[in-house]
Amino acid sequence: MNELGNIKISDDVVKTIAAKAAEDVAGVYKLAGGVADEVSKMLGKKRPTNGVKVEVGEKECSIEVYIIVEYGYPISEIAQNVQKAVLNIITQMTGLKVVEVNVYVQDVKIVSETAEETTDDVEIM
């Protein structure tokens, strides 16, 4: 508590910041959501914090990030980069002490260039 009163940062705020930081790391294909996230997706609800779990106290927090890494990137390096990015931005934006950032690599995505081809080469009869 400061002399003006209390400041409480919502779990969702920390989740959103952490999700954005993790998604911006090169080599992260996307965040990997759990069962609740898949149900939300089926119901048409998009949650930008899929794949992030947080515990926020008054002055500190702990964060878990579940990611899918693009094939060809060094997994341990990507995971460490996610940890650093999340730690830095949460500390900078919220002032909370980040006790831990656990990164769980759920899958590796092989991005196929042929899947991104357009239908320009197909003749229409």
PDB file of C-alpha atoms in Angstrom:
ATOM      1  CA  MET A   1       0.000   0.000   0.000  1.00  0.00           C
ATOM      2  CA  ASN A   2       1.265   3.450  -0.852  1.00  0.00           C
ATOM      3  CA  GLU A   3       0.114   6.683   0.764  1.00  0.00           C
ATOM      4  CA  LEU A   4      -2.591   7.233  -1.861  1.00  0.00           C
ATOM      5  CA  GLY A   5      -4.187   3.808  -1.563  1.00  0.00           C
ATOM      6  CA  ASN A   6      -3.921   0.314  -3.044  1.00  0.00           C
ATOM      7  CA  ILE A   7      -3.055  -0.708  -6.575  1.00  0.00           C
ATOM      8  CA  LYS A   8      -4.200  -4.135  -7.760  1.00  0.00           C
ATOM      9  CA  ILE A   9      -3.279  -5.418 -11.209  1.00  0.00           C
ATOM     10  CA  SER A  10      -5.701  -7.979 -12.598  1.00  0.00           C
ATOM     11  CA  ASP A  11      -4.549 -11.466 -13.559  1.00  0.00           C
ATOM     12  CA  ASP A  12      -5.959 -10.841 -17.042  1.00  0.00           C
ATOM     13  CA  VAL A  13      -3.756  -7.772 -17.478  1.00  0.00           C
ATOM     14  CA  VAL A  14      -0.634  -9.781 -16.644  1.00  0.00           C
ATOM     15  CA  LYS A  15      -1.816 -12.622 -18.919  1.00  0.00           C
ATOM     16  CA  THR A  16      -2.343 -10.280 -21.847  1.00  0.00           C
ATOM     17  CA  ILE A  17       1.074  -8.669 -21.460  1.00  0.00           C
ATOM     18  CA  ALA A  18       2.816 -12.038 -21.099  1.00  0.00           C
ATOM     19  CA  ALA A  19       0.969 -13.507 -24.102  1.00  0.00           C
ATOM     20  CA  LYS A  20       1.966 -10.602 -26.338  1.00  0.00           C
ATOM     21  CA  ALA A  21       5.596 -10.793 -25.215  1.00  0.00           C
ATOM     22  CA  ALA A  22       5.766 -14.542 -25.851  1.00  0.00           C
ATOM     23  CA  GLU A  23       4.109 -14.332 -29.275  1.00  0.00           C
ATOM     24  CA  ASP A  24       6.607 -11.655 -30.363  1.00  0.00           C
ATOM     25  CA  VAL A  25       9.627 -13.943 -29.818  1.00  0.00           C
ATOM     26  CA  ALA A  26      11.063 -15.204 -33.108  1.00  0.00           C
ATOM     27  CA  GLY A  27      10.512 -18.946 -33.439  1.00  0.00           C
ATOM     28  CA  VAL A  28       7.290 -19.056 -31.432  1.00  0.00           C
ATOM     29  CA  TYR A  29       4.619 -20.315 -33.806  1.00  0.00           C
ATOM     30  CA  LYS A  30       1.799 -19.617 -31.360  1.00  0.00           C
ATOM     31  CA  LEU A  31       0.703 -20.072 -27.786  1.00  0.00           C
ATOM     32  CA  ALA A  32      -0.710 -23.487 -26.933  1.00  0.00           C
ATOM     33  CA  GLY A  33      -3.997 -23.426 -25.071  1.00  0.00           C
ATOM     34  CA  GLY A  34      -5.402 -26.128 -22.856  1.00  0.00           C
ATOM     35  CA  VAL A  35      -8.808 -27.817 -22.790  1.00  0.00           C
ATOM     36  CA  ALA A  36     -10.659 -24.704 -21.593  1.00  0.00           C
ATOM     37  CA  ASP A  37      -9.110 -22.715 -24.424  1.00  0.00           C
ATOM     38  CA  GLU A  38     -10.204 -25.297 -26.993  1.00  0.00           C
ATOM     39  CA  VAL A  39     -13.784 -25.218 -25.667  1.00  0.00           C
ATOM     40  CA  SER A  40     -13.770 -21.406 -25.891  1.00  0.00           C
ATOM     41  CA  LYS A  41     -12.502 -21.634 -29.449  1.00  0.00           C
ATOM     42  CA  MET A  42     -15.339 -24.024 -30.394  1.00  0.00           C
ATOM     43  CA  LEU A  43     -17.845 -21.614 -28.869  1.00  0.00           C
ATOM     44  CA  GLY A  44     -16.430 -18.828 -31.015  1.00  0.00           C
ATOM     45  CA  LYS A  45     -14.795 -16.950 -28.177  1.00  0.00           C
ATOM     46  CA  LYS A  46     -11.294 -15.792 -28.964  1.00  0.00           C
ATOM     47  CA  ARG A  47      -9.069 -15.391 -25.947  1.00  0.00           C
ATOM     48  CA  PRO A  48      -5.754 -13.636 -26.571  1.00  0.00           C
ATOM     49  CA  THR A  49      -4.362 -15.122 -23.377  1.00  0.00           C
ATOM     50  CA  ASN A  50      -4.643 -18.765 -24.421  1.00  0.00           C
ATOM     51  CA  GLY A  51      -1.562 -20.606 -23.254  1.00  0.00           C
ATOM     52  CA  VAL A  52      -0.730 -18.319 -20.323  1.00  0.00           C
ATOM     53  CA  LYS A  53      -1.419 -18.935 -16.651  1.00  0.00           C
ATOM     54  CA  VAL A  54      -0.520 -16.470 -13.913  1.00  0.00           C
ATOM     55  CA  GLU A  55      -0.640 -16.100 -10.160  1.00  0.00           C
ATOM     56  CA  VAL A  56      -0.566 -12.467  -9.118  1.00  0.00           C
ATOM     57  CA  GLY A  57      -0.011 -11.306  -5.564  1.00  0.00           C
ATOM     58  CA  GLU A  58       0.312  -7.787  -4.208  1.00  0.00           C
ATOM     59  CA  LYS A  59       3.940  -7.316  -5.225  1.00  0.00           C
ATOM     60  CA  GLU A  60       4.951 -10.408  -7.162  1.00  0.00           C
ATOM     61  CA  CYS A  61       3.734 -12.918  -9.711  1.00  0.00           C
ATOM     62  CA  SER A  62       4.570 -16.242 -11.304  1.00  0.00           C
ATOM     63  CA  ILE A  63       3.827 -17.053 -14.920  1.00  0.00           C
ATOM     64  CA  GLU A  64       3.452 -20.211 -17.004  1.00  0.00           C
ATOM     65  CA  VAL A  65       3.589 -19.980 -20.786  1.00  0.00           C
ATOM     66  CA  TYR A  66       2.661 -22.864 -23.107  1.00  0.00           C
ATOM     67  CA  ILE A  67       4.086 -22.506 -26.615  1.00  0.00           C
ATOM     68  CA  ILE A  68       4.424 -24.207 -29.968  1.00  0.00           C
ATOM     69  CA  VAL A  69       7.829 -23.666 -31.590  1.00  0.00           C
ATOM     70  CA  GLU A  70       8.465 -23.441 -35.333  1.00  0.00           C
ATOM     71  CA  TYR A  71      10.548 -26.300 -36.709  1.00  0.00           C
ATOM     72  CA  GLY A  72      14.203 -25.410 -37.219  1.00  0.00           C
ATOM     73  CA  TYR A  73      14.565 -23.077 -34.247  1.00  0.00           C
ATOM     74  CA  PRO A  74      16.636 -24.164 -31.223  1.00  0.00           C
ATOM     75  CA  ILE A  75      13.961 -25.013 -28.654  1.00  0.00           C
ATOM     76  CA  SER A  76      15.942 -24.231 -25.489  1.00  0.00           C
ATOM     77  CA  GLU A  77      17.021 -20.864 -26.921  1.00  0.00           C
ATOM     78  CA  ILE A  78      13.434 -19.963 -27.867  1.00  0.00           C
ATOM     79  CA  ALA A  79      12.202 -20.949 -24.393  1.00  0.00           C
ATOM     80  CA  GLN A  80      14.889 -18.815 -22.733  1.00  0.00           C
ATOM     81  CA  ASN A  81      14.048 -15.878 -25.008  1.00  0.00           C
ATOM     82  CA  VAL A  82      10.381 -16.204 -24.002  1.00  0.00           C
ATOM     83  CA  GLN A  83      11.371 -16.226 -20.324  1.00  0.00           C
ATOM     84  CA  LYS A  84      13.481 -13.095 -20.728  1.00  0.00           C
ATOM     85  CA  ALA A  85      10.888 -11.248 -22.822  1.00  0.00           C
ATOM     86  CA  VAL A  86       8.057 -11.996 -20.389  1.00  0.00           C
ATOM     87  CA  LEU A  87      10.180 -11.145 -17.339  1.00  0.00           C
ATOM     88  CA  ASN A  88      11.343  -7.832 -18.790  1.00  0.00           C
ATOM     89  CA  ILE A  89       7.981  -6.547 -20.013  1.00  0.00           C
ATOM     90  CA  ILE A  90       6.004  -7.607 -16.922  1.00  0.00           C
ATOM     91  CA  THR A  91       8.547  -5.930 -14.648  1.00  0.00           C
ATOM     92  CA  GLN A  92       8.651  -2.814 -16.820  1.00  0.00           C
ATOM     93  CA  MET A  93       4.905  -2.391 -17.315  1.00  0.00           C
ATOM     94  CA  THR A  94       3.522  -3.514 -13.955  1.00  0.00           C
ATOM     95  CA  GLY A  95       6.335  -3.074 -11.452  1.00  0.00           C
ATOM     96  CA  LEU A  96       5.593  -6.553 -10.124  1.00  0.00           C
ATOM     97  CA  LYS A  97       8.477  -8.806  -9.120  1.00  0.00           C
ATOM     98  CA  VAL A  98       8.404 -11.859 -11.381  1.00  0.00           C
ATOM     99  CA  VAL A  99       9.267 -14.837  -9.200  1.00  0.00           C
ATOM    100  CA  GLU A 100       9.372 -17.344 -12.080  1.00  0.00           C
ATOM    101  CA  VAL A 101       8.516 -17.754 -15.739  1.00  0.00           C
ATOM    102  CA  ASN A 102       8.001 -21.403 -16.638  1.00  0.00           C
ATOM    103  CA  VAL A 103       7.884 -22.207 -20.347  1.00  0.00           C
ATOM    104  CA  TYR A 104       6.334 -25.451 -21.563  1.00  0.00           C
ATOM    105  CA  VAL A 105       6.992 -26.390 -25.179  1.00  0.00           C
ATOM    106  CA  GLN A 106       3.889 -28.326 -26.219  1.00  0.00           C
ATOM    107  CA  ASP A 107       4.663 -29.022 -29.884  1.00  0.00           C
ATOM    108  CA  VAL A 108       6.820 -28.235 -32.896  1.00  0.00           C
ATOM    109  CA  LYS A 109       5.079 -26.853 -35.980  1.00  0.00           C
ATOM    110  CA  ILE A 110       6.479 -27.675 -39.395  1.00  0.00           C
ATOM    111  CA  VAL A 111       5.537 -24.695 -41.514  1.00  0.00           C
ATOM    112  CA  SER A 112       5.021 -25.887 -45.079  1.00  0.00           C
ATOM    113  CA  GLU A 113       5.691 -23.379 -47.837  1.00  0.00           C
ATOM    114  CA  THR A 114       3.532 -25.386 -50.245  1.00  0.00           C
ATOM    115  CA  ALA A 115       0.494 -24.878 -48.026  1.00  0.00           C
ATOM    116  CA  GLU A 116       0.860 -21.142 -48.511  1.00  0.00           C
ATOM    117  CA  GLU A 117       0.867 -21.284 -52.300  1.00  0.00           C
ATOM    118  CA  THR A 118      -1.920 -19.516 -54.097  1.00  0.00           C
ATOM    119  CA  THR A 119      -4.162 -21.001 -56.757  1.00  0.00           C
ATOM    120  CA  ASP A 120      -2.612 -18.835 -59.496  1.00  0.00           C
ATOM    121  CA  ASP A 121      -1.025 -21.909 -61.064  1.00  0.00           C
ATOM    122  CA  VAL A 122      -4.356 -23.743 -61.412  1.00  0.00           C
ATOM    123  CA  GLU A 123      -6.087 -23.472 -64.763  1.00  0.00           C
ATOM    124  CA  ILE A 124      -9.839 -23.009 -64.688  1.00  0.00           C
ATOM    125  CA  MET A 125     -11.696 -24.769 -67.472  1.00  0.00           C
TER     126      MET A 125
END
